CSV table of C-alpha atoms in Angstrom, one decimal:
chain,number,residue,atom,x,y,z
L,1,MET,CA,0.1,-0.3,0.0
L,2,MET,CA,2.7,2.5,0.8
L,3,ILE,CA,4.7,1.7,-2.3
L,4,ARG,CA,1.5,2.6,-4.2
L,5,ARG,CA,1.1,5.9,-2.4
L,6,HIS,CA,4.5,6.7,-3.1
L,7,LEU,CA,4.3,5.6,-6.8
L,8,LEU,CA,0.9,7.9,-7.2
L,9,ARG,CA,2.6,10.7,-5.4
L,10,ALA,CA,5.7,10.4,-7.9
L,11,THR,CA,3.6,9.8,-10.9
L,12,CYS,CA,1.2,13.1,-9.8
L,13,ALA,CA,4.6,15.1,-9.4
L,14,CYS,CA,5.8,14.0,-12.7
L,15,LEU,CA,2.0,14.7,-14.6
L,16,ALA,CA,2.6,18.4,-12.7
L,17,ASN,CA,6.1,18.9,-13.8
L,18,LEU,CA,5.0,17.7,-17.5
L,19,VAL,CA,2.0,20.5,-17.7
L,20,ALA,CA,4.4,22.9,-16.3
L,21,VAL,CA,6.9,22.8,-19.0
L,22,SER,CA,4.2,22.7,-21.7
L,23,SER,CA,2.3,25.6,-20.1
L,24,ALA,CA,5.6,27.3,-20.4
L,25,ARG,CA,6.4,26.0,-23.8
L,26,ALA,CA,3.3,26.8,-25.2
L,27,GLU,CA,3.3,30.7,-23.5
L,28,ALA,CA,6.9,30.5,-25.6
L,29,VAL,CA,5.4,29.7,-28.6
L,30,ALA,CA,2.9,32.0,-28.5
L,31,TRP,CA,5.0,35.0,-27.9
L,32,PRO,CA,4.7,37.9,-28.3
L,33,ALA,CA,1.2,37.9,-27.5
L,34,ARG,CA,0.9,41.8,-26.0
L,35,PRO,CA,3.2,44.9,-26.0
L,36,VAL,CA,7.0,44.1,-25.4
L,37,LYS,CA,8.6,46.8,-23.4
L,38,LEU,CA,12.0,48.1,-24.1
L,39,ILE,CA,14.0,49.4,-21.4
L,40,VAL,CA,16.3,52.4,-22.3
L,41,PRO,CA,18.7,53.2,-19.3
L,42,PHE,CA,19.1,56.7,-20.5
L,43,GLY,CA,17.5,59.9,-22.0
L,44,ALA,CA,15.4,60.8,-25.3
L,45,GLY,CA,18.0,61.7,-27.6
L,46,SER,CA,21.1,59.9,-26.5
L,47,GLY,CA,22.6,57.5,-28.8
L,48,ASN,CA,21.2,54.5,-26.5
L,49,ASP,CA,17.6,55.9,-27.2
L,50,ILE,CA,18.0,56.4,-30.8
L,51,VAL,CA,19.1,53.2,-31.2
L,52,ALA,CA,16.5,51.3,-29.3
L,53,ARG,CA,13.4,53.6,-31.1
L,54,LEU,CA,15.1,52.0,-34.6
L,55,LEU,CA,15.6,48.4,-33.6
L,56,ALA,CA,11.8,48.6,-31.6
L,57,ASP,CA,10.6,49.8,-35.1
L,58,ARG,CA,11.9,46.5,-36.7
L,59,LEU,CA,11.1,43.9,-34.2
L,60,SER,CA,7.5,45.4,-34.1
L,61,ARG,CA,6.9,45.0,-37.6
L,62,ALA,CA,8.3,41.5,-37.7
L,63,LEU,CA,6.8,40.3,-34.6
L,64,GLY,CA,3.1,42.3,-34.8
L,65,GLN,CA,3.1,43.4,-31.6
L,66,PRO,CA,4.5,46.8,-30.2
L,67,PHE,CA,7.7,47.1,-28.7
L,68,VAL,CA,7.4,50.6,-26.7
L,69,VAL,CA,10.5,52.3,-25.6
L,70,HIS,CA,10.4,52.9,-21.8
L,71,ASN,CA,13.4,55.9,-20.5
L,72,GLN,CA,14.1,55.2,-17.2
L,73,VAL,CA,16.7,57.3,-16.8
L,74,GLY,CA,19.4,58.1,-13.3
L,75,ALA,CA,22.3,56.8,-11.7
L,76,ASN,CA,24.4,56.3,-14.5
L,77,GLY,CA,21.8,54.3,-16.2
L,78,ALA,CA,21.6,51.8,-13.2
L,79,ILE,CA,17.7,52.6,-12.5
L,80,GLY,CA,17.0,51.5,-16.0
L,81,ALA,CA,19.5,48.4,-15.3
L,82,GLU,CA,18.1,47.5,-12.0
L,83,ALA,CA,14.4,48.1,-13.5
L,84,ALA,CA,15.1,45.4,-16.5
L,85,ALA,CA,17.0,42.8,-14.0
L,86,HIS,CA,14.5,42.5,-11.9
L,87,ALA,CA,11.5,42.4,-14.1
L,88,ALA,CA,9.3,39.4,-15.0
L,89,PRO,CA,11.2,37.0,-17.1
L,90,ASP,CA,8.3,36.4,-19.6
L,91,GLY,CA,9.7,38.3,-22.7
L,92,TYR,CA,7.5,41.0,-22.4
L,93,THR,CA,10.5,43.4,-20.8
L,94,LEU,CA,13.9,43.7,-22.5
L,95,PHE,CA,16.8,45.9,-22.1
L,96,LEU,CA,18.7,47.8,-24.1
L,97,ALA,CA,22.0,48.0,-22.6
L,98,THR,CA,25.4,49.7,-22.8
L,99,ASN,CA,28.9,49.4,-22.0
L,100,THR,CA,28.1,51.9,-19.0
L,101,THR,CA,25.4,49.7,-17.5
L,102,GLN,CA,27.0,45.9,-18.0
L,103,ALA,CA,30.6,47.0,-17.8
L,104,ALA,CA,32.0,50.3,-16.1
L,105,ASN,CA,29.3,50.6,-13.7
L,106,PRO,CA,30.6,48.1,-11.3
L,107,GLY,CA,33.9,49.6,-11.2
L,108,LEU,CA,32.2,53.2,-10.8
L,109,MET,CA,30.1,52.5,-8.4
L,110,LYS,CA,30.1,51.3,-4.5
L,111,LYS,CA,26.9,49.6,-4.3
L,112,LEU,CA,25.0,48.3,-7.5
L,113,ARG,CA,22.0,46.6,-7.1
L,114,TYR,CA,21.9,44.2,-9.8
L,115,ASP,CA,24.5,42.0,-11.6
L,116,PRO,CA,25.1,42.5,-15.4
L,117,VAL,CA,26.3,39.0,-15.6
L,118,LYS,CA,23.9,37.1,-13.4
L,119,ASP,CA,21.0,38.8,-13.8
L,120,PHE,CA,20.8,39.0,-17.7
L,121,ALA,CA,20.1,36.9,-20.7
L,122,PRO,CA,22.0,37.8,-23.7
L,123,ILE,CA,20.4,38.1,-26.9
L,124,SER,CA,22.1,40.1,-29.3
L,125,ARG,CA,24.7,42.8,-29.9
L,126,VAL,CA,23.6,45.9,-31.6
L,127,ALA,CA,26.3,48.4,-32.6
L,128,ASN,CA,29.3,49.9,-31.7
L,129,THR,CA,30.4,53.7,-31.7
L,130,PRO,CA,33.1,55.9,-31.3
L,131,ALA,CA,33.2,59.3,-28.8
L,132,LEU,CA,33.3,62.4,-30.2
L,133,LEU,CA,35.8,64.9,-28.3
L,134,VAL,CA,34.0,67.9,-28.7
L,135,VAL,CA,34.4,72.0,-27.6
L,136,HIS,CA,32.3,75.1,-27.8
L,137,PRO,CA,33.5,77.4,-30.6
L,138,SER,CA,34.5,80.1,-28.0
L,139,VAL,CA,37.6,77.4,-26.8
L,140,GLN,CA,40.4,78.3,-28.6
L,141,ALA,CA,41.4,74.9,-30.2
L,142,ARG,CA,41.0,73.4,-33.0
L,143,THR,CA,42.9,69.9,-32.3
L,144,VAL,CA,43.7,67.9,-29.4
L,145,PRO,CA,47.6,69.0,-28.7
L,146,GLU,CA,45.5,72.6,-28.9
L,147,LEU,CA,43.5,71.7,-26.4
L,148,ILE,CA,46.0,70.2,-24.3
L,149,ALA,CA,48.6,73.1,-24.3
L,150,LEU,CA,45.4,75.3,-23.4
L,151,ALA,CA,44.2,73.4,-20.3
L,152,LYS,CA,48.2,73.3,-19.0
L,153,SER,CA,48.3,77.2,-19.4
L,154,ARG,CA,45.0,77.6,-17.6
L,155,PRO,CA,44.9,74.3,-14.9
L,156,GLY,CA,41.2,73.9,-13.0
L,157,GLN,CA,39.8,76.5,-15.2
L,158,LEU,CA,38.6,74.2,-18.2
L,159,SER,CA,36.0,72.1,-17.8
L,160,TYR,CA,34.3,69.2,-19.3
L,161,ALA,CA,31.1,67.2,-19.2
L,162,SER,CA,29.8,63.7,-19.5
L,163,GLY,CA,26.4,61.9,-19.4
L,164,SER,CA,27.3,58.5,-18.9
L,165,ALA,CA,30.3,56.0,-18.7
L,166,GLY,CA,31.3,56.3,-22.0
L,167,THR,CA,31.5,59.9,-22.1
L,168,ARG,CA,32.9,60.3,-18.9
L,169,VAL,CA,35.9,57.6,-18.5
L,170,PRO,CA,37.6,58.7,-22.0
L,171,GLY,CA,37.5,62.4,-20.7
L,172,ALA,CA,39.7,60.9,-17.3
L,173,MET,CA,41.7,58.7,-19.9
L,174,LEU,CA,42.9,62.2,-21.9
L,175,THR,CA,43.4,64.3,-18.3
L,176,SER,CA,45.2,61.2,-16.8
L,177,ALA,CA,47.2,60.3,-19.8
L,178,ALA,CA,47.6,64.3,-20.4
L,179,GLY,CA,48.6,65.3,-17.3
L,180,LEU,CA,45.9,68.0,-17.3
L,181,ASP,CA,43.9,69.9,-14.3
L,182,MET,CA,40.0,70.1,-15.9
L,183,LEU,CA,36.7,70.1,-14.1
L,184,HIS,CA,34.7,67.1,-14.3
L,185,VAL,CA,30.7,68.2,-14.4
L,186,PRO,CA,28.6,65.0,-14.6
L,187,TYR,CA,25.0,64.9,-16.0
L,188,LYS,CA,22.2,62.3,-16.3
L,189,THR,CA,22.1,62.2,-20.1
L,190,ILE,CA,24.3,63.2,-22.4
L,191,PRO,CA,22.3,65.3,-24.4
L,192,GLN,CA,21.8,67.4,-21.0
L,193,ALA,CA,25.2,67.3,-20.8
L,194,LEU,CA,25.3,68.6,-24.8
L,195,ALA,CA,23.2,71.2,-24.2
L,196,ASP,CA,25.5,73.0,-21.5
L,197,VAL,CA,28.5,72.4,-24.2
L,198,VAL,CA,26.2,74.3,-26.8
L,199,ALA,CA,25.2,77.0,-24.4
L,200,GLY,CA,28.6,77.3,-23.4
L,201,GLN,CA,28.5,76.9,-19.4
L,202,VAL,CA,30.8,73.9,-20.3
L,203,HIS,CA,34.1,73.8,-22.1
L,204,GLY,CA,33.6,70.8,-24.0
L,205,MET,CA,32.8,66.9,-23.8
L,206,PHE,CA,33.2,63.5,-25.3
L,207,THR,CA,29.8,62.5,-26.6
L,208,ASP,CA,28.6,59.7,-28.5
L,209,MET,CA,28.4,60.2,-32.5
L,210,ALA,CA,24.9,59.8,-32.5
L,211,THR,CA,24.1,62.6,-30.1
L,212,GLY,CA,26.8,64.4,-31.4
L,213,ILE,CA,27.4,64.8,-34.5
L,214,GLN,CA,24.1,67.1,-35.6
L,215,GLN,CA,25.5,69.5,-33.4
L,216,VAL,CA,29.0,69.4,-35.0
L,217,ARG,CA,27.0,69.7,-38.7
L,218,ALA,CA,25.1,73.1,-37.1
L,219,GLY,CA,28.7,74.5,-35.8
L,220,LYS,CA,27.2,74.5,-32.1
L,221,VAL,CA,30.3,72.5,-31.0
L,222,ARG,CA,33.2,71.8,-32.7
L,223,ALA,CA,34.9,68.3,-33.3
L,224,ILE,CA,38.5,67.9,-32.0
L,225,GLY,CA,39.3,64.6,-32.0
L,226,ILE,CA,37.7,60.9,-31.7
L,227,SER,CA,38.1,57.8,-29.9
L,228,SER,CA,38.9,55.2,-32.2
L,229,LEU,CA,41.8,54.7,-34.0
L,230,ARG,CA,40.8,55.7,-37.4
L,231,PRO,CA,38.4,58.7,-38.5
L,232,THR,CA,34.9,58.3,-39.1
L,233,PRO,CA,34.1,58.8,-43.1
L,234,LEU,CA,31.3,61.2,-41.7
L,235,LEU,CA,34.2,63.7,-40.2
L,236,PRO,CA,37.2,62.4,-42.0
L,237,GLU,CA,39.3,65.9,-40.7
L,238,VAL,CA,38.9,65.0,-37.2
L,239,GLN,CA,41.5,63.2,-36.3
L,240,PRO,CA,42.1,60.3,-33.7
L,241,ILE,CA,43.2,61.0,-30.4
L,242,ALA,CA,45.8,58.2,-30.5
L,243,LEU,CA,47.8,60.4,-33.0
L,244,THR,CA,48.6,62.5,-30.0
L,245,LEU,CA,48.1,60.2,-27.0
L,246,PRO,CA,49.2,56.6,-28.5
L,247,GLY,CA,47.1,53.6,-27.1
L,248,PHE,CA,44.1,55.8,-26.9
L,249,GLU,CA,40.9,54.0,-28.1
L,250,LEU,CA,37.4,53.2,-26.3
L,251,LEU,CA,34.4,52.4,-28.0
L,252,ALA,CA,30.8,52.7,-26.4
L,253,TRP,CA,28.6,49.6,-27.4
L,254,TYR,CA,24.8,48.5,-27.3
L,255,ALA,CA,23.6,45.1,-27.0
L,256,LEU,CA,19.9,44.0,-26.4
L,257,TYR,CA,19.3,41.6,-23.0
L,258,ALA,CA,16.4,39.9,-21.0
L,259,PRO,CA,16.1,39.0,-17.9
L,260,ALA,CA,17.5,36.1,-16.4
L,261,GLY,CA,15.4,33.2,-16.7
L,262,THR,CA,13.7,34.7,-20.1
L,263,PRO,CA,12.4,31.5,-22.0
L,264,GLN,CA,15.0,30.0,-24.2
L,265,PRO,CA,12.3,29.8,-27.3
L,266,VAL,CA,12.2,33.8,-26.6
L,267,ILE,CA,15.1,34.3,-26.6
L,268,ALA,CA,16.1,32.7,-30.0
L,269,ARG,CA,13.3,34.1,-31.5
L,270,LEU,CA,14.3,37.4,-30.6
L,271,ASN,CA,18.1,36.7,-31.4
L,272,ALA,CA,17.3,35.6,-34.9
L,273,GLU,CA,14.6,38.7,-35.7
L,274,THR,CA,17.6,41.1,-34.1
L,275,ARG,CA,20.1,39.8,-36.8
L,276,THR,CA,17.6,40.1,-39.5
L,277,ALA,CA,17.2,43.6,-38.9
L,278,LEU,CA,20.6,44.4,-38.7
L,279,SER,CA,21.3,42.5,-41.9
L,280,ASP,CA,18.5,45.2,-43.4
L,281,ALA,CA,20.6,47.5,-45.8
L,282,ALA,CA,18.3,50.2,-44.8
L,283,LEU,CA,19.0,50.0,-41.3
L,284,ARG,CA,22.3,49.2,-41.5
L,285,GLU,CA,22.5,52.8,-43.8
L,286,ARG,CA,20.6,54.8,-41.0
L,287,LEU,CA,22.8,53.6,-38.1
L,288,VAL,CA,26.0,54.0,-40.5
L,289,SER,CA,24.8,57.5,-40.9
L,290,LEU,CA,24.9,58.1,-37.3
L,291,GLY,CA,28.1,56.9,-36.9
L,292,LEU,CA,27.4,53.4,-35.3
L,293,GLU,CA,28.8,50.2,-36.7
L,294,PRO,CA,26.1,47.5,-37.1
L,295,ILE,CA,27.1,44.4,-35.1
L,296,SER,CA,24.7,41.4,-34.0
L,297,SER,CA,25.9,37.8,-32.7
L,298,THR,CA,24.6,34.8,-30.9
L,299,PRO,CA,23.5,35.3,-27.4
L,300,GLN,CA,26.9,33.1,-26.3
L,301,GLU,CA,29.1,35.4,-28.2
L,302,LEU,CA,27.2,38.7,-26.6
L,303,ALA,CA,27.7,36.8,-23.1
L,304,THR,CA,31.7,36.3,-24.1
L,305,PHE,CA,31.7,40.0,-25.3
L,306,GLY,CA,30.1,41.2,-21.9
L,307,HIS,CA,32.7,39.0,-19.5
L,308,SER,CA,35.8,40.5,-21.6
L,309,GLU,CA,34.4,44.2,-21.7
L,310,LEU,CA,33.3,44.0,-17.4
L,311,GLU,CA,37.0,43.1,-17.2
L,312,LYS,CA,38.4,45.9,-19.6
L,313,TRP,CA,36.3,48.6,-18.1
L,314,THR,CA,37.3,47.6,-14.3
L,315,ARG,CA,40.6,47.2,-15.1
L,316,LEU,CA,40.6,51.0,-17.0
L,317,ILE,CA,38.9,52.7,-14.2
L,318,ARG,CA,41.3,51.1,-11.8
L,319,ALA,CA,44.3,52.5,-13.8
L,320,ILE,CA,43.4,56.2,-14.3
L,321,GLY,CA,42.0,56.3,-11.0
L,322,ILE,CA,38.4,57.1,-10.9
L,323,GLU,CA,37.2,56.4,-7.1
L,324,PRO,CA,34.0,54.2,-7.0
L,325,GLU,CA,31.1,56.4,-5.7
C-alpha cells in the first residue's frame, strides 16, 4: 500500500512538472501576445535611445506587437538596468544595455543593485560607436594638442561634461594621459550635458556620435578628436586622439538583453529577428549615417563579449584613478 502511494505521488509530481513545462513552452511559442517594453537607461535623444527606437520599430513590424521604448533614467544608467534585471522573465520586458550599465558601472559605483552578468540573459549585440571630443566654438583649440596646451596654461579653469561612462571615462583617460587639471561636470544624460556645452556653460565633452554629430554639423560645437584608431568617414577631418596620445582607444556599445530566466525559445526568436533587422540594408545605412557600426551576435557570443568588456572597463577605471562613488 505504501509503495502504491509513493508511486502515485511520484506520478502526480511528474505530471505536474510536465504540465508546467508544456504550459511554459506553449506561452513561449505564442510570444509575443501583447506589447513588449524595451527599457532604455538613458534619456531621449541619447545614442542609446536612438538605437532603441530604430530597433523597436523593426521588431514591432517583424513580430506583430508594439515594442514600446521606456526611458528609465538616472544613476548612470543603473536605475534602468535594475528595473530590467528585476522584471518578470516572461519576454515582455527587454533591455537595450550599454557598456556603461554592463561593463563600467561595477567599477564606478560602490553599491550596484544588479549584477550585469547573473541578472541578464544575453540576446544579441547591436552596434558599436566611438566618442567625439567636442568643444564650444569659443574654446581656442582646434586640435587635441591645442586643447592640451590650453588646459595646461589654465590649470583647473577648463571643464568637461559627461552623461555616461562612455563619455566620462574617455574624459578621465585624456586628463590622466596628458596630465591635465580639468573640472569634471557630470549629468544624468548625454543630451543634457551636450546642451550645456552648446550653451557655453561647460567647455567641452566626449559625446556619442549619434547625439553629437548633428550639433557638429550645425556648427554649435567643434569636434577636435575621436576615440577610435581611425577617422570616421562622416567627419574625416577629425583626427584620432591616438595620434597625439598613443594607444588612446575606447568604443561604446549597445546590446539587447532580457531578464535572466526568460524562456529560451523567446531568446532564440529575438536573436533571430534582431540579426535579421541588423542585416537589412536600410537600417544599416541609417545606423552608419549616425556614426554607428551595426554588429550582431549569438547570445553566447554576447555573453563572452560582456565578460571581457566588464574586465576591460574595470581595469581601465582603476588605472586612470576614478574612485567608485
